[in-house]
Tab-separated table of C-alpha atoms and ligand atoms in Angstrom:
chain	number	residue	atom	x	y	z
A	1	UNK	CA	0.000	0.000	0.000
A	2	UNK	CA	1.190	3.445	-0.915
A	3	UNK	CA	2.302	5.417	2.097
A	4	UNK	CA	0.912	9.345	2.494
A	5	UNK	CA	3.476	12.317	2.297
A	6	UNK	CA	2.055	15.527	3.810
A	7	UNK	CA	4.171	18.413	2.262
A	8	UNK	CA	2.935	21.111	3.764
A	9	UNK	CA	2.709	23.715	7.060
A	10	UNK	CA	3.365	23.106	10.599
A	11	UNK	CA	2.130	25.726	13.354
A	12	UNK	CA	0.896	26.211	16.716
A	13	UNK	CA	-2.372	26.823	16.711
A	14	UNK	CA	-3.493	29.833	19.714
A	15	UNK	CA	-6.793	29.741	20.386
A	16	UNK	CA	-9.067	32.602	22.029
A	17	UNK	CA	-12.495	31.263	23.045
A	18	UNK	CA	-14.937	34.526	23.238
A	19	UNK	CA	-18.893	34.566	22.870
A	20	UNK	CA	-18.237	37.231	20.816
A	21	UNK	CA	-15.908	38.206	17.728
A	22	UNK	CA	-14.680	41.894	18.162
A	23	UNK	CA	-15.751	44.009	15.147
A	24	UNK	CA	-13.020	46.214	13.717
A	25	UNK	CA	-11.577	48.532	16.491
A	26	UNK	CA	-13.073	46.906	19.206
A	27	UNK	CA	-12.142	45.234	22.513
A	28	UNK	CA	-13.799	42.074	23.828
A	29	UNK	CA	-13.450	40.026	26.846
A	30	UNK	CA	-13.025	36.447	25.954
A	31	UNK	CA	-13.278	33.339	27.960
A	32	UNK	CA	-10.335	31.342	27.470
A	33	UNK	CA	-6.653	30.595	26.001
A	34	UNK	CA	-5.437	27.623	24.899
A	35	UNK	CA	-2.359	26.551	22.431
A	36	UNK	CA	-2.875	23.318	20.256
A	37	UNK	CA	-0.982	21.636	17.453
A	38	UNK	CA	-2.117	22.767	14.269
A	39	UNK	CA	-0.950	23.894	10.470
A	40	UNK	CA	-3.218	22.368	7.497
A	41	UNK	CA	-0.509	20.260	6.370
A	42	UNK	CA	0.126	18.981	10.446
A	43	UNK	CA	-3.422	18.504	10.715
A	44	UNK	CA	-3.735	16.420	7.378
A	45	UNK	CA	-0.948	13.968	8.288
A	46	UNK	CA	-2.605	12.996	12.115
A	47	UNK	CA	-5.492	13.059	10.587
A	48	UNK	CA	-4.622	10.057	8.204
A	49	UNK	CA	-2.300	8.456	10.476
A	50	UNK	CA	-4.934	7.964	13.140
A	51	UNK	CA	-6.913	6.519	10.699
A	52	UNK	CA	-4.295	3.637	9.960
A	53	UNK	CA	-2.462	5.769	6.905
A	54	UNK	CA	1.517	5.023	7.145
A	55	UNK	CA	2.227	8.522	7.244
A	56	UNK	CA	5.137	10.796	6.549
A	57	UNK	CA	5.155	14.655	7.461
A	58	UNK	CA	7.655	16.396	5.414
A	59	UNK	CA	7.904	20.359	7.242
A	60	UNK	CA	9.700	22.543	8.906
A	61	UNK	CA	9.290	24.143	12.597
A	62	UNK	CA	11.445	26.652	14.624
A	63	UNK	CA	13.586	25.214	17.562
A	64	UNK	CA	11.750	26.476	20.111
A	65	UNK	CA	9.272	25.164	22.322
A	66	UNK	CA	6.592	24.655	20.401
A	67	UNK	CA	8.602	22.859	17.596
A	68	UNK	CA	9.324	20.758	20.650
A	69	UNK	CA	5.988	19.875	21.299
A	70	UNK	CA	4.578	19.446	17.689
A	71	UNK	CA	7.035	17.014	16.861
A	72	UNK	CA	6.376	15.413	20.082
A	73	UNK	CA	2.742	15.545	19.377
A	74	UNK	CA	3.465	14.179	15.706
A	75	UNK	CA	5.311	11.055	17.277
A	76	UNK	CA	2.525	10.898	19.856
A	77	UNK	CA	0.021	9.552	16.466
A	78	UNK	CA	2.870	7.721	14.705
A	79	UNK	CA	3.613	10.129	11.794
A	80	UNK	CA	6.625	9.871	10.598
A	81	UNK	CA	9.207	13.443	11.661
A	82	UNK	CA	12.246	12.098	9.826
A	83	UNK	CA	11.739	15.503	7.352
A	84	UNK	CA	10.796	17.554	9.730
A	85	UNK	CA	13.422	20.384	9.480
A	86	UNK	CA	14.020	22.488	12.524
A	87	UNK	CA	15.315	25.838	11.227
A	88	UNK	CA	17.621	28.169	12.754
A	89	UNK	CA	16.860	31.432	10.901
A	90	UNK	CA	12.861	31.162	11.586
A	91	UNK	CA	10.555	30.151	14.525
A	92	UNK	CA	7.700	28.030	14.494
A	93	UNK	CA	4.767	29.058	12.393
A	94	UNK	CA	1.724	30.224	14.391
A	95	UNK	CA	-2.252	30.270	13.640
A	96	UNK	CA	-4.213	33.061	15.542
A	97	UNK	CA	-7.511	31.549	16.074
A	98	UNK	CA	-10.944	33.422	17.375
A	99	UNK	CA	-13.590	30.947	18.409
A	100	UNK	CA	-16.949	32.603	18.455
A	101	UNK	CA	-20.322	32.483	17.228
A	102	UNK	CA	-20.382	28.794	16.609
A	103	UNK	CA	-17.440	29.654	14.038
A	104	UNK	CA	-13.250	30.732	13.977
A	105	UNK	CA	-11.230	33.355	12.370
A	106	UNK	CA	-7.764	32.548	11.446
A	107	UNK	CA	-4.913	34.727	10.571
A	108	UNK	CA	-1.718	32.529	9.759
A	109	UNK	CA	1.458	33.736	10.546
A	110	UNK	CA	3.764	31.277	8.118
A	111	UNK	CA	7.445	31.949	9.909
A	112	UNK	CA	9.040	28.295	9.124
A	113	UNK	CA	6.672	27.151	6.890
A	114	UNK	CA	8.686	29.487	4.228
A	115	UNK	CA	10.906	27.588	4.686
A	116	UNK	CA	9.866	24.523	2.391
A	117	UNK	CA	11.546	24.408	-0.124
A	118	UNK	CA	13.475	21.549	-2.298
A	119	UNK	CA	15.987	21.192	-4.507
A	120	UNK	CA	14.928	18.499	-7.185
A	121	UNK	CA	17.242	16.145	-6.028
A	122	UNK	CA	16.138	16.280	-2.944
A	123	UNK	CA	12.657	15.611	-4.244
A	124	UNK	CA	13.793	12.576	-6.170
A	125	UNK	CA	15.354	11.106	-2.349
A	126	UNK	CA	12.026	11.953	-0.625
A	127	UNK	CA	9.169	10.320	-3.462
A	128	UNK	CA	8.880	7.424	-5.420
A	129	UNK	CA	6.286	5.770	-6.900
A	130	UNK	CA	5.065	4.169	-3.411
A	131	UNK	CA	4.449	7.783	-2.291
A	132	UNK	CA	0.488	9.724	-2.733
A	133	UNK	CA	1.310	12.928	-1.800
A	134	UNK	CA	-0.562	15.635	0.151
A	135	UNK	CA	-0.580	19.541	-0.669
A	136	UNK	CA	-2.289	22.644	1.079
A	137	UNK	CA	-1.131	26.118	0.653
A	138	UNK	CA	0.134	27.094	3.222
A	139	UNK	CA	3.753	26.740	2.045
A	140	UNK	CA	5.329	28.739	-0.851
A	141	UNK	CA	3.601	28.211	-3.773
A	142	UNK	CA	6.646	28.139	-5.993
A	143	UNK	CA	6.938	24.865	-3.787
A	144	UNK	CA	3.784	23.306	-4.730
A	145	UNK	CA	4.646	23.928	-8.125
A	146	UNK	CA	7.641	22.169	-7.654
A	147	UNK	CA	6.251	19.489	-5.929
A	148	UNK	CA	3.152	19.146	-8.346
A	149	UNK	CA	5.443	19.341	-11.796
A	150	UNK	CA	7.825	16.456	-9.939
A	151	UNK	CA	5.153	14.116	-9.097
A	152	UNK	CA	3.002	14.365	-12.555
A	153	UNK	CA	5.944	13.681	-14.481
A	154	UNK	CA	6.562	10.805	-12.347
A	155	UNK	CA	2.849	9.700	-12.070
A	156	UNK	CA	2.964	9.822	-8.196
A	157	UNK	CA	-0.878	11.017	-7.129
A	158	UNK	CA	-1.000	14.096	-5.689
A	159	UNK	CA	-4.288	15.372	-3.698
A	160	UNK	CA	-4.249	19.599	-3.561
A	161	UNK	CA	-6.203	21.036	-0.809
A	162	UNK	CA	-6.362	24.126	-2.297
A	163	UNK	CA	-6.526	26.524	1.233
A	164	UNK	CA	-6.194	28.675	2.527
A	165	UNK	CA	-7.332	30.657	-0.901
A	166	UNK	CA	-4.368	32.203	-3.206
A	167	UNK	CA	-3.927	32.756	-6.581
A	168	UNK	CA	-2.697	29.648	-8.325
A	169	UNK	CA	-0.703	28.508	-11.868
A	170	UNK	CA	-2.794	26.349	-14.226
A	171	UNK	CA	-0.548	23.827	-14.493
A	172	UNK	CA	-1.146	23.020	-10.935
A	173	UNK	CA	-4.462	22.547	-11.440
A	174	UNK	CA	-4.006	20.640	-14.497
A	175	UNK	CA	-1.664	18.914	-12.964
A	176	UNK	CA	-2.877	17.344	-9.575
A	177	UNK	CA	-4.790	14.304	-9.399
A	178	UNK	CA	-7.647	15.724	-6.918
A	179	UNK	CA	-8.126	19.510	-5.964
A	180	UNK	CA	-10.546	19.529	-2.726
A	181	UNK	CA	-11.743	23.165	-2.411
A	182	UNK	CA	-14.528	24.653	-0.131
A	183	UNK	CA	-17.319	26.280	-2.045
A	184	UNK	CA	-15.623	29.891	-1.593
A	185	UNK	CA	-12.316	28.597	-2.541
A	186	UNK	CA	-13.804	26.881	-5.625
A	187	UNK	CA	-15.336	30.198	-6.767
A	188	UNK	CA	-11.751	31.861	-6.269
A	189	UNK	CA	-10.250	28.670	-8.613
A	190	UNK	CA	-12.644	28.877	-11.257
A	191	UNK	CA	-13.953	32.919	-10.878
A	192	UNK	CA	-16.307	32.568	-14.022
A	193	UNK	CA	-18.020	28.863	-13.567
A	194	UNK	CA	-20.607	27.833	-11.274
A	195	UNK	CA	-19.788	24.821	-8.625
A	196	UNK	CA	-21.464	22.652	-11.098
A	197	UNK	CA	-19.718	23.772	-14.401
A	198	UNK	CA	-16.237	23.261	-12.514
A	199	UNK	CA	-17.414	19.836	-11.231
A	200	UNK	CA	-18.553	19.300	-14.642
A	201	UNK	CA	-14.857	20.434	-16.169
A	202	UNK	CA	-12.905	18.340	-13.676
A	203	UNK	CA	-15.125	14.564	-13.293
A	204	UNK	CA	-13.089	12.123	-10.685
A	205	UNK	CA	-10.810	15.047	-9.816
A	206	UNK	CA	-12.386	18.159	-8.145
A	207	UNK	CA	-14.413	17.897	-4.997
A	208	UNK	CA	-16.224	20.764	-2.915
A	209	UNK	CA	-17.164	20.566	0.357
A	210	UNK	CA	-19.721	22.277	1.742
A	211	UNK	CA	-19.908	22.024	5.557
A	212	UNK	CA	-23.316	20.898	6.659
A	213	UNK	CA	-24.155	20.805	3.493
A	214	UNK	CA	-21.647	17.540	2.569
A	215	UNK	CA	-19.373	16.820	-0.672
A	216	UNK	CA	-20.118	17.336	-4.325
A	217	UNK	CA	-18.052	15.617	-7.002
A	218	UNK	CA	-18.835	14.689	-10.864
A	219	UNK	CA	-18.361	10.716	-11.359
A	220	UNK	CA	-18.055	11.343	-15.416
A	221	UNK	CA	-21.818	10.958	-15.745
A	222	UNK	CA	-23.485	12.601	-12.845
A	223	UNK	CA	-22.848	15.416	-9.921
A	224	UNK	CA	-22.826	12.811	-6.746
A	225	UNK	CA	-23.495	14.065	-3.512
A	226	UNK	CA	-22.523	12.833	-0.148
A	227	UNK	CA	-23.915	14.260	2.561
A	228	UNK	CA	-22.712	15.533	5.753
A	229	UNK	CA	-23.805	13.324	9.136
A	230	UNK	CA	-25.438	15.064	11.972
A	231	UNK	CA	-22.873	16.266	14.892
A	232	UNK	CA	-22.793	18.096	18.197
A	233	UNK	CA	-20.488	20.697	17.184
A	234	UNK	CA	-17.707	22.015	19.233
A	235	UNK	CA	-14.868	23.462	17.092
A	236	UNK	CA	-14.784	23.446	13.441
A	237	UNK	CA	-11.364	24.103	13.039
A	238	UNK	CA	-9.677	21.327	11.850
A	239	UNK	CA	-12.766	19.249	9.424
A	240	UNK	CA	-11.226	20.330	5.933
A	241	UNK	CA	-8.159	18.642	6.920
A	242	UNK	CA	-9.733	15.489	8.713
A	243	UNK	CA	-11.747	15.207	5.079
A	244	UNK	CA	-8.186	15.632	3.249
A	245	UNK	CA	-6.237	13.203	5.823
A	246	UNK	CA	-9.501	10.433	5.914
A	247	UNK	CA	-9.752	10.403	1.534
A	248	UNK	CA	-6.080	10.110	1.429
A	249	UNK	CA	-6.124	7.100	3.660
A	250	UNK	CA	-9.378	5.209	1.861
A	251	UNK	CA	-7.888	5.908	-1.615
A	252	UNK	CA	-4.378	4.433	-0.481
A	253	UNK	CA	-6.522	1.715	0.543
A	254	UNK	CA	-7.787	1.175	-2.827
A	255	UNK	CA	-11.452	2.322	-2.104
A	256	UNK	CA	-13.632	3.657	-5.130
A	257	UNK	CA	-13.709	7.305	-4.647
A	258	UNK	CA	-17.127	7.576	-3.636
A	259	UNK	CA	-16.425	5.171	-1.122
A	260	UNK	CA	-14.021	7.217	0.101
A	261	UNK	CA	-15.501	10.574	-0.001
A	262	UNK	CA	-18.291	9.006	2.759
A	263	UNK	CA	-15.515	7.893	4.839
A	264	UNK	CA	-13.866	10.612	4.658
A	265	UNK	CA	-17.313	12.611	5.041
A	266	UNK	CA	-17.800	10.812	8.706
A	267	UNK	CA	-14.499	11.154	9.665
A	268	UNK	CA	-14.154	15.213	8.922
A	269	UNK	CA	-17.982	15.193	10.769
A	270	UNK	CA	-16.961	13.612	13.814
A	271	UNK	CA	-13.720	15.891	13.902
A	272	UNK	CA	-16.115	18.552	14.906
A	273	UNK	CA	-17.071	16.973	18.156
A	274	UNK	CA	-13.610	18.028	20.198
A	275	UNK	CA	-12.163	21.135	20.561
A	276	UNK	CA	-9.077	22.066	18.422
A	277	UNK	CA	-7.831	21.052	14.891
A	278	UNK	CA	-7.196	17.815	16.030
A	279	UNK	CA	-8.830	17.078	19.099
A	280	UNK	CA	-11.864	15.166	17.744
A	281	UNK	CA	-10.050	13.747	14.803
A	282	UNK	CA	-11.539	10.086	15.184
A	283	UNK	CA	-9.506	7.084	15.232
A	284	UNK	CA	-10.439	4.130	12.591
A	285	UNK	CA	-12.370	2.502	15.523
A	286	UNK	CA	-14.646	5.768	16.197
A	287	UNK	CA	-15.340	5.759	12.579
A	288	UNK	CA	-16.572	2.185	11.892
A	289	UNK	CA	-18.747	2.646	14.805
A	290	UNK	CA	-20.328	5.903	13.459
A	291	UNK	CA	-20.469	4.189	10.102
A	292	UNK	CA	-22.501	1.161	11.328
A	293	UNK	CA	-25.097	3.732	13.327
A	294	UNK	CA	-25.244	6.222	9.972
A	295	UNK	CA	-25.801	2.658	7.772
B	1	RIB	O1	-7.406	24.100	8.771
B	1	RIB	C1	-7.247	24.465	10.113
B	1	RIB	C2	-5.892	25.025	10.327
B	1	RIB	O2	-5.762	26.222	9.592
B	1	RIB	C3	-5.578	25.401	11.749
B	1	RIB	O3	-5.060	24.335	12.504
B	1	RIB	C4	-4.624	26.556	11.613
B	1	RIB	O4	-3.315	26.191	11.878
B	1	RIB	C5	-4.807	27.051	10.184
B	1	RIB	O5	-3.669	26.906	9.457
């Protein structure tokens, strides 16, 4: 089975939980502070190697304290740190995260994550043909060019989670083998199509998520639609990349992909449940159980 390679960002996410979100210029009082593990790219890789995924994190953090305790956190869910730089000329990258209103805010402070970069032979050490590789954008995107141009010439699958929105080359998105966009971030992608006319454009490859509202892809012949289960909510921070990690892991698996769009569809729902990016990212346990009640 192919093993998953998360290129992508690393941060500390520092979380302010308030009942309100302070308009522009104003001051709120908020009710608590917390500091998780975080980064889309961090978040992707536990997400699929608590799933079962043989998982590789390929990053870089600061060497400071909360480099410390990410990498200690990634070793805590068995992904693999072996290219997980620590960098002397940056510190760890940090998420600033308001909780409030049954929804976050995020400003992302990159600091390390600049840092990814390759030289091509360095690419040719790190993938092979064993690899499906994970993307977000959270790293430079000259990088995910790099990365994307390497693989497709190679035929190694890559999956682009195409967040947090920025302009991107065409070739990348001819390129990749699956772009998973939110609804707002398709719109950016594809300015003049509807979500339909881009699913339409892109069948077996493009696939929107929608929150509560589930997953759309085009099969070839027809939009399919999985929807979203029903969950207490808690945090949302964190179910994009519990969908990216969770589809990784069921295609790697061998799954047809509408197979693994509902797994991955219960395993980004129940992510919800705990607080933090990763706190309620399920194990493969928690989601055979929630399978067998949705069924
Ligand atoms: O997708 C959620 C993640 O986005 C958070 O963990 C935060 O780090 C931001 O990058």
């Amino acid at each position: 089975m192919k093993r998953i390679v998360v290129i992508g960002s690393i941060s500390m996410d520092l979380v302010v939980t308030s009942d309100k979100r302070p308009k522009a210029g104003e001051t709120v009082i908020g009710e608590a502070f917390r500091t998780v593990p975080g980064g889309k790219g961090a978040n992707q890789a536990v997400a699929a190697a608590r799933l079962g995924a043989q998982t590789q994190m390929v990053g870089c953090v600061g060497q400071d304290g909360f480099g410390k305790e990410i990498i200690a956190n990634f070793e805590q869910n068995a992904v693999d740190v072996k290219h997980v730089r620590q960098s002397s000329d940056e510190v760890t990258g940090t998420a600033h995260i308001v909780l409030a209103e049954g929804d976050n805010s995020i400003v992302v402070v990159q600091s390390a994550n600049k840092n990814v970069t390759f030289k091509e032979e360095q690419l040719n050490e790190l993938l092979d043909e064993e690899c499906f590789v994970l993307l977000q954008l959270e790293i430079p995107i000259e990088t995910v060019r790099q990365v994307t141009a390497h693989c497709y010439a190679r035929g190694i699958p890559v999956m682009l989670n195409p967040a947090p929105s920025r302009p991107l080359p065409d070739e990348v998105v001819q390129q990749v083998t699956y772009m998973t966009p939110n609804e707002h971030e398709c719109h950016d992608l594809f300015p003049n199509l509807s979500v339909e006319e881009a699913l339409e454009m892109y069948p077996n490859k493009l696939l929107v998520t929608e929150g509560v509202r589930g997953v759309r892809f085009h099969d070839g012949t027809d939009v399919q639609h999985v929807p979203a289960i029903q969950a207490n909510v808690v945090d949302t921070t964190g179910a994009g990349d519990t969908f990216n990690g969770a589809l990784a892991t069921a295609l790697v698996e061998g799954a047809k992909l509408v197979d693994a769009v509902r797994f991955a569809v219960v395993a980004s729902g129940m992510s919800v449940e705990g607080f933090g990016a990763q706190g309620g990212m399920p194990t493969r346990e928690n989601v055979q159980q929630r399978l067998e009640r949705v069924r």
